[in-house]
Short mmCIF file of C-alpha atoms in Angstrom, two decimals:
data_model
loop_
_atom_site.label_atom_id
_atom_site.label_comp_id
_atom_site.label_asym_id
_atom_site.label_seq_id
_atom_site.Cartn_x
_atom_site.Cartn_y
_atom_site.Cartn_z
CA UNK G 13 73.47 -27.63 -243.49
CA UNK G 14 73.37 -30.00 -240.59
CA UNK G 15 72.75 -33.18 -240.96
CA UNK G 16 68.79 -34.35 -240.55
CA UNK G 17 69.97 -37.45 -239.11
CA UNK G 18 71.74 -36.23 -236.02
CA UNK G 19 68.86 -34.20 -234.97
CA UNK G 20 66.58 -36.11 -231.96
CA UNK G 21 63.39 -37.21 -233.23
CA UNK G 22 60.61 -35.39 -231.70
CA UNK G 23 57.97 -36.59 -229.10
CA UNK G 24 54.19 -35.80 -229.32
CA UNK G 25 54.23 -32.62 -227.71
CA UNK G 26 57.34 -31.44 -229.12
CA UNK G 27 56.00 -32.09 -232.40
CA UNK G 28 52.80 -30.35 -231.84
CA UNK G 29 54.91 -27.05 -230.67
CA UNK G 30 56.76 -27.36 -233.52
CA UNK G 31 54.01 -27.79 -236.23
CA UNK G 32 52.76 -24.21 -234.59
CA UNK G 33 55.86 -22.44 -235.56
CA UNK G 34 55.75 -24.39 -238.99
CA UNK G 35 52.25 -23.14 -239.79
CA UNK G 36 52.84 -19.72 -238.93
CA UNK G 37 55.99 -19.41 -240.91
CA UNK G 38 54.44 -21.01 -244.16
CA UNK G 39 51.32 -18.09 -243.25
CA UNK G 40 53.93 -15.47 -243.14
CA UNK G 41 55.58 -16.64 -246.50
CA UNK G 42 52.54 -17.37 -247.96
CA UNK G 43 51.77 -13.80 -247.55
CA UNK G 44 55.12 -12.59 -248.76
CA UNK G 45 54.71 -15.10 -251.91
CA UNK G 46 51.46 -13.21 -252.48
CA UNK G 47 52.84 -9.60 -251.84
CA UNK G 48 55.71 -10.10 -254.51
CA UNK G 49 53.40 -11.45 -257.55
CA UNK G 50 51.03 -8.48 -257.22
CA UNK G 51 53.58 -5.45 -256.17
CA UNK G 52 54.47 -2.66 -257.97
CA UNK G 53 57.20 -0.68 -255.83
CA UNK G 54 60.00 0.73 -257.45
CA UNK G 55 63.16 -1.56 -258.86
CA UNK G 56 65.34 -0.41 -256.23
CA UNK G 57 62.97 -1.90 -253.74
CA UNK G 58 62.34 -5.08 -255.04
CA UNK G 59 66.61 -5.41 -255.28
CA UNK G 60 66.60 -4.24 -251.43
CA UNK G 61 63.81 -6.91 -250.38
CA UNK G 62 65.47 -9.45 -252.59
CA UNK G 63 68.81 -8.53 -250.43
CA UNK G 64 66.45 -9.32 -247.27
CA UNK G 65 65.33 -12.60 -248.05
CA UNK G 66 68.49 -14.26 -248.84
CA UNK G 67 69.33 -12.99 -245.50
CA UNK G 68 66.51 -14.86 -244.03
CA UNK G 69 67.01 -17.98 -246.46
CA UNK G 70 70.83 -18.05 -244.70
CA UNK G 71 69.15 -18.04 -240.81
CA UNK G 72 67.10 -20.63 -242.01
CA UNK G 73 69.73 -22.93 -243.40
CA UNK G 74 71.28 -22.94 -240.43
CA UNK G 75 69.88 -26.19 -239.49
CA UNK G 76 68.29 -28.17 -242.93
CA UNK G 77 67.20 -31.66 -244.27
CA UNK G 78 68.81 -33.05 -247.61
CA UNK G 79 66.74 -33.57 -250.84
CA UNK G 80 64.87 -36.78 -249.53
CA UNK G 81 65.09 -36.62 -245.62
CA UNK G 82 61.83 -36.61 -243.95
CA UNK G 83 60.81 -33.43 -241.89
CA UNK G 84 60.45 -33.95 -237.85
CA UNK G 85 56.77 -32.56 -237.93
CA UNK G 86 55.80 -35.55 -240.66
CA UNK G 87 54.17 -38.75 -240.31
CA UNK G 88 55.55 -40.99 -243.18
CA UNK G 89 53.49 -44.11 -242.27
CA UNK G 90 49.81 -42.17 -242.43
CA UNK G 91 51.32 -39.91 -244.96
CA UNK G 92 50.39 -36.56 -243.78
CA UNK G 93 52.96 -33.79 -245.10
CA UNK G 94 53.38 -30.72 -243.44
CA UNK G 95 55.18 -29.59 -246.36
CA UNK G 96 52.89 -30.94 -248.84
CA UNK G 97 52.79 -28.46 -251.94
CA UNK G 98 49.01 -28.73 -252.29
CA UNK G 99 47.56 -28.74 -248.63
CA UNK G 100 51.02 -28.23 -246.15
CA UNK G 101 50.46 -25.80 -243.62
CA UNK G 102 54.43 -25.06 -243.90
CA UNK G 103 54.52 -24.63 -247.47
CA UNK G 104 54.99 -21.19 -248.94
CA UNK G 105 53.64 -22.96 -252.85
CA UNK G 106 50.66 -24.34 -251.20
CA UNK G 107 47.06 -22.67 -252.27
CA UNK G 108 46.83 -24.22 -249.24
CA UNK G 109 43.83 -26.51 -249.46
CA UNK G 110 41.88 -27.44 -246.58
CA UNK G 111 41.05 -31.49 -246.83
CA UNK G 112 39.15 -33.81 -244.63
CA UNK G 113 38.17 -37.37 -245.50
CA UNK G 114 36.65 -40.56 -244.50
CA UNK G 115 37.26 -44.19 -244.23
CA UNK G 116 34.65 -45.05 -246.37
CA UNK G 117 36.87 -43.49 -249.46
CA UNK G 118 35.77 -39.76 -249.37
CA UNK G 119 37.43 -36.71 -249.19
CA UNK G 120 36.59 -33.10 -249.58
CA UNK G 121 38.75 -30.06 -249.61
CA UNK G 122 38.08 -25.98 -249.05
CA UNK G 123 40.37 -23.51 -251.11
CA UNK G 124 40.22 -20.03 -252.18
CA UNK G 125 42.91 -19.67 -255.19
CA UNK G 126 45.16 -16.42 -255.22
CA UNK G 127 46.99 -14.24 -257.11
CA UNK G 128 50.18 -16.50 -256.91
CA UNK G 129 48.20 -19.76 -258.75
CA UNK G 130 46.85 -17.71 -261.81
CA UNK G 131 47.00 -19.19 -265.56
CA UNK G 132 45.40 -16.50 -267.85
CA UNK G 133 44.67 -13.65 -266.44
CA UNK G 134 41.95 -13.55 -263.39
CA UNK G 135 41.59 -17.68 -263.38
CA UNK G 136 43.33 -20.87 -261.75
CA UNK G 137 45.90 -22.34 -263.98
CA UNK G 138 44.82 -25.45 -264.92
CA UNK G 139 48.10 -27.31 -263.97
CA UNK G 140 47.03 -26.26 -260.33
CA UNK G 141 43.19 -27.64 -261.03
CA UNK G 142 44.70 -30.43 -261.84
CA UNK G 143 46.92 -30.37 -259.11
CA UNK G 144 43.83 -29.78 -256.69
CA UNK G 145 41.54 -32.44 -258.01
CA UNK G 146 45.08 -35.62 -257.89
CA UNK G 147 45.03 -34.30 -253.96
CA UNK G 148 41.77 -35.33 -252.86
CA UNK G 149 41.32 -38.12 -255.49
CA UNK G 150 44.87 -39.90 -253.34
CA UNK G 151 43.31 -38.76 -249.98
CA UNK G 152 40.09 -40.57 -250.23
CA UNK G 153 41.73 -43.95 -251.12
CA UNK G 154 44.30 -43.46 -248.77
CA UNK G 155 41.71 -42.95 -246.42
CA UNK G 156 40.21 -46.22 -246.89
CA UNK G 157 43.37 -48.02 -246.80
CA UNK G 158 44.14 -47.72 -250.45
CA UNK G 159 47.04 -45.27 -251.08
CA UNK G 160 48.90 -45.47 -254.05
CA UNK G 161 50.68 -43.41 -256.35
CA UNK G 162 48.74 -41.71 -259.36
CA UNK G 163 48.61 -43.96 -262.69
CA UNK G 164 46.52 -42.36 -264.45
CA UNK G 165 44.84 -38.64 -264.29
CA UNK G 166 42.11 -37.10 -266.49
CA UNK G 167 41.01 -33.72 -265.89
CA UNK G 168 37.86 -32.20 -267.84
CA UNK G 169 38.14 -28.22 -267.64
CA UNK G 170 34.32 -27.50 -267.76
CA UNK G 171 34.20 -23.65 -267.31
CA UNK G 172 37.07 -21.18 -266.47
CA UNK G 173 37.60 -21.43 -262.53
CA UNK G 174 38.46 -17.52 -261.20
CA UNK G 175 40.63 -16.93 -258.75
CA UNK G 176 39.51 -15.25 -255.27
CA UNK G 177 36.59 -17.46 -255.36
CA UNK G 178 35.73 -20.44 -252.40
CA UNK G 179 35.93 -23.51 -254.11
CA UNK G 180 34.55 -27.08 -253.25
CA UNK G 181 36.19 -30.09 -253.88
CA UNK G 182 34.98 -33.54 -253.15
CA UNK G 183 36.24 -37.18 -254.26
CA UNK G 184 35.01 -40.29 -253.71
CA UNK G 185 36.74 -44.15 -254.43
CA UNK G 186 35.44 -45.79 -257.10
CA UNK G 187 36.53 -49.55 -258.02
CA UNK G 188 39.58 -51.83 -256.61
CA UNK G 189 41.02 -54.52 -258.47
CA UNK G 190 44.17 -55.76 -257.14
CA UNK G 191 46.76 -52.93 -256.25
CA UNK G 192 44.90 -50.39 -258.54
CA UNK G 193 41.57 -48.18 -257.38
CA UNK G 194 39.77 -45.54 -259.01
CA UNK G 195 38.19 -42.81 -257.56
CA UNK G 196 36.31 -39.83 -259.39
CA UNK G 197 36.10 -35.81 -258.37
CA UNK G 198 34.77 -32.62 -259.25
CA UNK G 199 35.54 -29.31 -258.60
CA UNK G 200 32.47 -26.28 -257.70
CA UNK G 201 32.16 -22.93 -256.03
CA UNK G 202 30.72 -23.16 -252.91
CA UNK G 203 27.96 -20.60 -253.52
CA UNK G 204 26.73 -22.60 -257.17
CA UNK G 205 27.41 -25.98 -256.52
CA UNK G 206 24.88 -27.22 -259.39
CA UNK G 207 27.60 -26.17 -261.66
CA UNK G 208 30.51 -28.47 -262.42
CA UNK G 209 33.86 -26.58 -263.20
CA UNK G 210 36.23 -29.57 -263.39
CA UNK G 211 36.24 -32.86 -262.77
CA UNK G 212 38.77 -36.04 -262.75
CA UNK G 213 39.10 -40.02 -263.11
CA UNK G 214 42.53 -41.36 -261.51
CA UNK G 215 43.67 -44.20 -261.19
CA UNK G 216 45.81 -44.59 -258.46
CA UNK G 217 48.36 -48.48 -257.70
CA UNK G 218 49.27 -49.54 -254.47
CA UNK G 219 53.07 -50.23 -253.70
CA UNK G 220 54.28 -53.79 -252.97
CA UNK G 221 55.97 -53.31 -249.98
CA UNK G 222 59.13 -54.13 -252.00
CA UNK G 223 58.64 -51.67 -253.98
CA UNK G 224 57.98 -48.77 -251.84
CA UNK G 225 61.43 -49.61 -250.04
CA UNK G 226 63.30 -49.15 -253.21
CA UNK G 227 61.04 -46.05 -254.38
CA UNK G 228 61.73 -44.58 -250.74
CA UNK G 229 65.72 -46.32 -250.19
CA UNK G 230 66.97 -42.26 -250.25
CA UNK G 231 64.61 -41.25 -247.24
CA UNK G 232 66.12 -43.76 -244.86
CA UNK G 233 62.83 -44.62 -243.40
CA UNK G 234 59.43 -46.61 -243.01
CA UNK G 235 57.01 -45.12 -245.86
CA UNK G 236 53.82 -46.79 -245.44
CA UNK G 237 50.86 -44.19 -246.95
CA UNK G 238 52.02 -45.18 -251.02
CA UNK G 239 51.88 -49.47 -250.42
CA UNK G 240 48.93 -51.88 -249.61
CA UNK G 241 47.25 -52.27 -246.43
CA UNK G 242 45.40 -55.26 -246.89
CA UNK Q 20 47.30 -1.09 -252.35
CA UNK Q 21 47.76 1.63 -254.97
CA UNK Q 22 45.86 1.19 -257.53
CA UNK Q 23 47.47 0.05 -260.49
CA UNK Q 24 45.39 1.63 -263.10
CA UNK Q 25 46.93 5.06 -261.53
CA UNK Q 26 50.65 3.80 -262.67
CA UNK Q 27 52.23 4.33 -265.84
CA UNK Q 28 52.60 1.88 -268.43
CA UNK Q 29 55.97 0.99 -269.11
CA UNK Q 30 58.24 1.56 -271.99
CA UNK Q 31 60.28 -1.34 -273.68
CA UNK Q 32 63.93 -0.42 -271.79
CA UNK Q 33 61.75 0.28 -268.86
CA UNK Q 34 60.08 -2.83 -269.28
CA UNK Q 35 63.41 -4.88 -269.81
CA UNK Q 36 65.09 -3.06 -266.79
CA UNK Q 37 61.71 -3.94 -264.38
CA UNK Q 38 61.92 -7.63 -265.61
CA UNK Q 39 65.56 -8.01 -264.51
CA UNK Q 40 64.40 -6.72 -260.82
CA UNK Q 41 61.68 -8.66 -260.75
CA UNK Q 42 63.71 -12.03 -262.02
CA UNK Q 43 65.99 -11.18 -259.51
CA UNK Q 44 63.37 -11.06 -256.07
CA UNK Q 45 61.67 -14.18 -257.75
CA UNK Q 46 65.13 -16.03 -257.28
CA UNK Q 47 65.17 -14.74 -254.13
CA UNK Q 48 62.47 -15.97 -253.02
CA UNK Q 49 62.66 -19.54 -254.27
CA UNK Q 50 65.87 -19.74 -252.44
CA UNK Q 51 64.00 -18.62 -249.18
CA UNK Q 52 60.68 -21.21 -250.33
CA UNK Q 53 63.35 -23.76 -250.61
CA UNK Q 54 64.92 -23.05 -247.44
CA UNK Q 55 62.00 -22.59 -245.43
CA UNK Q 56 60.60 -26.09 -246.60
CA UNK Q 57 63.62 -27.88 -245.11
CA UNK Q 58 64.60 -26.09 -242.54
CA UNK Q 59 65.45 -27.70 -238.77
CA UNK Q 60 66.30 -24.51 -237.21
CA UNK Q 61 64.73 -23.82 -233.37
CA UNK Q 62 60.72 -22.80 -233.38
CA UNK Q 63 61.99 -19.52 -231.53
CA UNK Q 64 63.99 -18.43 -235.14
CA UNK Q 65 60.94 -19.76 -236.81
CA UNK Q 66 59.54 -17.06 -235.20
CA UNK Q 67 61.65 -14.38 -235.75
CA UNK Q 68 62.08 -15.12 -239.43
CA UNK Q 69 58.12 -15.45 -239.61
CA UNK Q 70 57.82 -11.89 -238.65
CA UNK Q 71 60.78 -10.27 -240.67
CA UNK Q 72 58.97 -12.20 -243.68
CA UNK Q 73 55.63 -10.11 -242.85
CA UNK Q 74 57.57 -6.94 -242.56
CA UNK Q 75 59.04 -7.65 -246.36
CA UNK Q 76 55.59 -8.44 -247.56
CA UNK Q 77 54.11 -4.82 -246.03
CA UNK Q 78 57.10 -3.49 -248.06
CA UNK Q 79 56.09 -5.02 -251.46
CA UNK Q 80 52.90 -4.29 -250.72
CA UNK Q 81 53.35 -0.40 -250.41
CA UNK Q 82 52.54 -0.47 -254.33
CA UNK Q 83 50.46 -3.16 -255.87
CA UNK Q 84 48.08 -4.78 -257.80
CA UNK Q 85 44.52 -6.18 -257.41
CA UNK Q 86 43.38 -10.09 -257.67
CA UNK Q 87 42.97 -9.01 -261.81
CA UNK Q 88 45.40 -6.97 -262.85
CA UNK Q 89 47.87 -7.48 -265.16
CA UNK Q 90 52.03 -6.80 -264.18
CA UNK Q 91 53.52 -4.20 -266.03
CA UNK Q 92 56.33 -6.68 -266.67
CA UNK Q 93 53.60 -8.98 -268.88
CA UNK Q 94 52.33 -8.91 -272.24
CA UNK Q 95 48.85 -9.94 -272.31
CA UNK Q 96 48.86 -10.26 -276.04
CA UNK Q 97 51.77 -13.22 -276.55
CA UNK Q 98 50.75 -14.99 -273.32
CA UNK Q 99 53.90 -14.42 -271.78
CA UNK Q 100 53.11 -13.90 -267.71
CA UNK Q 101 56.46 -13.09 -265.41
CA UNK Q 102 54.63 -14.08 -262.31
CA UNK Q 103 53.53 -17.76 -264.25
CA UNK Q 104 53.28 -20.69 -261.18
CA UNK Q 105 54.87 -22.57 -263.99
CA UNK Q 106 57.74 -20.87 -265.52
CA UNK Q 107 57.63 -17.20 -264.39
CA UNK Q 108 60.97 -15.60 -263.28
CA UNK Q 109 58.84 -13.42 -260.65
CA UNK Q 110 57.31 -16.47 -259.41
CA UNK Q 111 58.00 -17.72 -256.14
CA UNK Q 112 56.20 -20.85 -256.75
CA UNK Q 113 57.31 -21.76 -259.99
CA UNK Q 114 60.21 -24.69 -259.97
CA UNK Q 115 60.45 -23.08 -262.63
CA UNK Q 116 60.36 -24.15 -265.89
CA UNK Q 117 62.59 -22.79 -268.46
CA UNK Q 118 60.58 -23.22 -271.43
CA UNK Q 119 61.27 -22.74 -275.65
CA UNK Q 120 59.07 -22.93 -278.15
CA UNK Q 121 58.78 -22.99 -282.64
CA UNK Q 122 56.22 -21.76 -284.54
CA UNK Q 123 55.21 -25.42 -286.30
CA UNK Q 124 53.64 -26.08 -282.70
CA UNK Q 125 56.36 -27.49 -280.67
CA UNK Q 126 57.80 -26.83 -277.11
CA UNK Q 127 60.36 -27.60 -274.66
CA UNK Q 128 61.24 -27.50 -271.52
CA UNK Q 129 63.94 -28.12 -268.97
CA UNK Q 130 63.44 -28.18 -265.04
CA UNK Q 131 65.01 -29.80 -261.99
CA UNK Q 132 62.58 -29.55 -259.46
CA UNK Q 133 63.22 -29.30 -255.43
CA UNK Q 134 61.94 -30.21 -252.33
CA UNK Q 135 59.24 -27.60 -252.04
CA UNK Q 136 57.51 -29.45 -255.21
CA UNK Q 137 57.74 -33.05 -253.51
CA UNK Q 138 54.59 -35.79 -253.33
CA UNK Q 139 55.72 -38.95 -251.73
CA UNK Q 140 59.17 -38.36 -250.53
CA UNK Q 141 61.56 -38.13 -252.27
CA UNK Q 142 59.10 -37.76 -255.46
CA UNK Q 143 58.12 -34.97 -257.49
CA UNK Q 144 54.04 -33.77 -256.87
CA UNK Q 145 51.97 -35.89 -259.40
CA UNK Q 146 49.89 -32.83 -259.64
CA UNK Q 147 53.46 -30.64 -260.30
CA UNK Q 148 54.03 -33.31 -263.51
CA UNK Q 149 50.74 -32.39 -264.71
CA UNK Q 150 51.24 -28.60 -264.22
CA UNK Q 151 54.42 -28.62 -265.91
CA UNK Q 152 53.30 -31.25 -268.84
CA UNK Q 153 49.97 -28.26 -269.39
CA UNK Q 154 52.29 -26.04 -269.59
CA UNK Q 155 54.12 -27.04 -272.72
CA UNK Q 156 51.18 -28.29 -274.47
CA UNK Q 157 50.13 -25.34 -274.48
CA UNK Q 158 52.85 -23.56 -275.60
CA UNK Q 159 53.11 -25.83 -278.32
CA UNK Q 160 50.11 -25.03 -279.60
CA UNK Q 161 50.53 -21.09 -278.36
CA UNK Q 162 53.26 -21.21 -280.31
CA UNK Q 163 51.41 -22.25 -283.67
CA UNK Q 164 48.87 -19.61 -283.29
CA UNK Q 165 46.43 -21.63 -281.47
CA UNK Q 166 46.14 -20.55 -278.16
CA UNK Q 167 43.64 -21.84 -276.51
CA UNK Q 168 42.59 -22.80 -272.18
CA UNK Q 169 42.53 -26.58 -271.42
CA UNK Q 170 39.42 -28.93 -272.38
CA UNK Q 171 41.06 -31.85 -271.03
CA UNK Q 172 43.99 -33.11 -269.81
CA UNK Q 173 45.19 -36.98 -269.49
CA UNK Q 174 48.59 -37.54 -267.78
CA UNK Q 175 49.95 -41.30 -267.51
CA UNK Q 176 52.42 -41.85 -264.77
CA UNK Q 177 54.88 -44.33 -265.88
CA UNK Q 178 57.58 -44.36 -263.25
CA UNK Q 179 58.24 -42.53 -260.41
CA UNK Q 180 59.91 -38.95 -261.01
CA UNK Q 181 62.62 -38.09 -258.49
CA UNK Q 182 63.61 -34.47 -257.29
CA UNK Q 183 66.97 -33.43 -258.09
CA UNK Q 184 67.00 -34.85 -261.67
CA UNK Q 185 67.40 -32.52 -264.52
CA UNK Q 186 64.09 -33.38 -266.82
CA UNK Q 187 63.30 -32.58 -270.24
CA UNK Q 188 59.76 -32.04 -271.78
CA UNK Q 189 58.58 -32.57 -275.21
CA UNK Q 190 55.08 -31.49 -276.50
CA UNK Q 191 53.97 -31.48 -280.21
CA UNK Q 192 50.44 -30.03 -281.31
CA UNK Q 193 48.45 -32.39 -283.03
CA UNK Q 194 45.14 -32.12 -285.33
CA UNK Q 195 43.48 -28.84 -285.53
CA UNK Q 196 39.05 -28.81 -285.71
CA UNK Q 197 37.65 -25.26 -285.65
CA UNK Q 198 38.69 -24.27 -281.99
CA UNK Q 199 39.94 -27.38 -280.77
CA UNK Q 200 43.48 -28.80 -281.42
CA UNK Q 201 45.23 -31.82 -279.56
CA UNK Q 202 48.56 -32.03 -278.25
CA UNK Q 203 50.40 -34.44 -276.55
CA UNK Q 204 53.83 -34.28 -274.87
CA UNK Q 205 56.78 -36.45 -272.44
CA UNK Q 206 58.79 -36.49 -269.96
CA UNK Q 207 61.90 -37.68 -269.08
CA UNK Q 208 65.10 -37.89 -267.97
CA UNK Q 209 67.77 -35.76 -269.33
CA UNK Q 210 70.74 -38.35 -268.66
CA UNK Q 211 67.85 -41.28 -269.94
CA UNK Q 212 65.75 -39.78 -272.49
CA UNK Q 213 64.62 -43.27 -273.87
CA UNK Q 214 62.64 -43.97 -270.39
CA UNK Q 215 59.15 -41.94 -270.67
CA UNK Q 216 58.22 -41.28 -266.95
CA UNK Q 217 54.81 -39.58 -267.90
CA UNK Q 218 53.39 -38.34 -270.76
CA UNK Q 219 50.32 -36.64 -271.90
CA UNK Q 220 47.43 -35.51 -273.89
CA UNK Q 221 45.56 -32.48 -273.98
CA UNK Q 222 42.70 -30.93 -275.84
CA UNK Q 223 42.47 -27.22 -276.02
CA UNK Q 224 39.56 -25.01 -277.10
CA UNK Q 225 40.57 -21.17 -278.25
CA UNK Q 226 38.54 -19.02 -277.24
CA UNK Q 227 35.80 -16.50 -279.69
CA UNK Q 228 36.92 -12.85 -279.37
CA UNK Q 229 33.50 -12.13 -277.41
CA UNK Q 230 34.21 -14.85 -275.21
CA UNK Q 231 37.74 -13.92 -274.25
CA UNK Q 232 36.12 -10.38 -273.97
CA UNK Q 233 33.90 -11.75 -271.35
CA UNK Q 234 36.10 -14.03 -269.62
CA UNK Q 235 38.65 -11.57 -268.95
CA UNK Q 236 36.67 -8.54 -268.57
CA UNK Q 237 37.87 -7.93 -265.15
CA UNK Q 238 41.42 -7.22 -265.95
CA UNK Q 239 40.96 -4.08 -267.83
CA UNK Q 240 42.81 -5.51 -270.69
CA UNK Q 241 42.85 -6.78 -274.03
CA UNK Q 242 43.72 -10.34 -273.74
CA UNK Q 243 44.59 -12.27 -276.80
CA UNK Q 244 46.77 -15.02 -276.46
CA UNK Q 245 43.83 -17.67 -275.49
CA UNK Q 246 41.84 -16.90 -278.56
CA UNK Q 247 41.80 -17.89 -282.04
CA UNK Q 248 44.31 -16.09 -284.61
CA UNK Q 249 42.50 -17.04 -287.92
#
């Protein structure tokens, strides 16, 4: 692989372009993820489409980042992750959810779980509920200035959450005491929101400054969205 | 899509042959996932690889499943799924887990995990460490006969977890009332197994026969491994 370093950092527009091409090759993938957890063809077919997408895993390490280098298309200092294995529009894992926030410590996010994210049979696992709910719990204090990294998580499973359904999620901040901030969520389907699926307490601490260079030391670069603002 | 009712089930060496296929794309694929989430390669050959990636998924789609169907591969009745997000050979999203497991309720399970699982940079998901911490409490307790889907979940994040480290999981099932059984579990390090980097709790609650009959009436299927044995 080359090395991330020698490659020219990207200017706005470049960076736009290339987020495009990003977001349509985590689509494609996304759909080829899906495809191979639900397919049926023959043996010899899956051993011929396997043969394919080493191929295509070779073009693409052409020209790769190491374990902790930073993508071009990312933001470090506002955090936003175009790989992100929850919401990254480049990320073949992601469900992907859809997130917005505020700065007043709200977030929501839009997802409809498939085939590739199922527990027991027909639902969500609940590692990826779980997973769903720490997103927008982080985003809404990091969009009031309060990132951190998660402390503390507790998920209550209320009813079984099916796949192939819209879900809702929204979060909101709770308390902050020094470098540590709560925030609460739950978890609905957008046509019965009256009814609570899952919801979550976290408990998220701030980064000293210090601390978030040593945490980060292997990127090589400013990481601002896990430390304090204020 | 063919529908999958319409194909045969399969016999045991059938069975054992199809897994081997299917383990075999799954790796595959998680060498492309990994690829794709680090590549620097030109948008142009994002391109290019974007659309070979749809024409494998029209391929594997020739023959497949719908959003509740069960994979030939599986075995509905021991809870053990080859397309799991968690541990499944098949799955393209799964880090995945290689998981063991004894019948007095405990579980292991070993795991590096790679870039296309990373939070923060450099960091594993937080959501990822609670998937993968689910995952063996409930084995544990799968293992004992006490299946069961998640009540509730706690995770404490004690240190930062790195990609690229080899980590260990622990989980040991813990009182049993009527349907509901604790567990709790750790991880850590494999080269530093004293330092706990998260661990967690979980309450599980098996489900009646006429519940899991309900629940998982859409798949077809007799489904047993999330109800109670006794």
């Amino acid at each position: 692989m080359t090395d991330a370093a020698a490659l020219p950092a990207l200017g706005p527009d470049e960076r736009a372009a290339r987020r495009v091409a990003v977001g349509e090759l985590g689509d494609a993938l996304r759909e080829l993820v899906d495809a191979a957890v639900r397919t049926e063809v023959p043996e010899a077919e899956l051993e011929a489409v396997a043969a394919a997408a080493r191929e295509l895993a070779a073009r693409l390490r052409a020209s790769g980042r190491g374990l902790h280098d930073i993508a071009r298309v990312d933001d470090p200092e506002t955090g936003e992750r175009w790989y992100s294995p929850v919401y990254g529009p480049g990320s073949p894992v992601a469900p992907p959810l859809v997130a917005t926030d505020s700065p007043d410590g709200r977030a929501t996010g839009r997802v409809t779980v498939g085939k590739p994210h199922e527990g027991p049979p027909g639902l969500v696992h609940g590692g990826v509920v779980a997973t769903l709910l720490d997103h927008v719990l982080a985003r809404a204090l990091r969009a009031a200035g309060r990132g951190g990294l998660t402390a503390t998580l507790t998920v209550r499973y209320r009813r079984p959450v099916h796949l192939g359904v819209p879900l809702l999620l929204t979060a909101e901040m709770g308390e902050t005491v020094g470098r540590r901030t709560t925030a609460h969520a739950r978890l609905v389907a957008e046509d019965a929101p009256e009814v609570v699926l899952a919801e979550a307490e976290g408990l998220f601490v701030a980064l000293r400054a210090e601390q978030a260079a040593d945490v980060f030391a292997a990127t090589g670069r400013a990481v601002g969205a896990w430390t304090t603002r204020s």
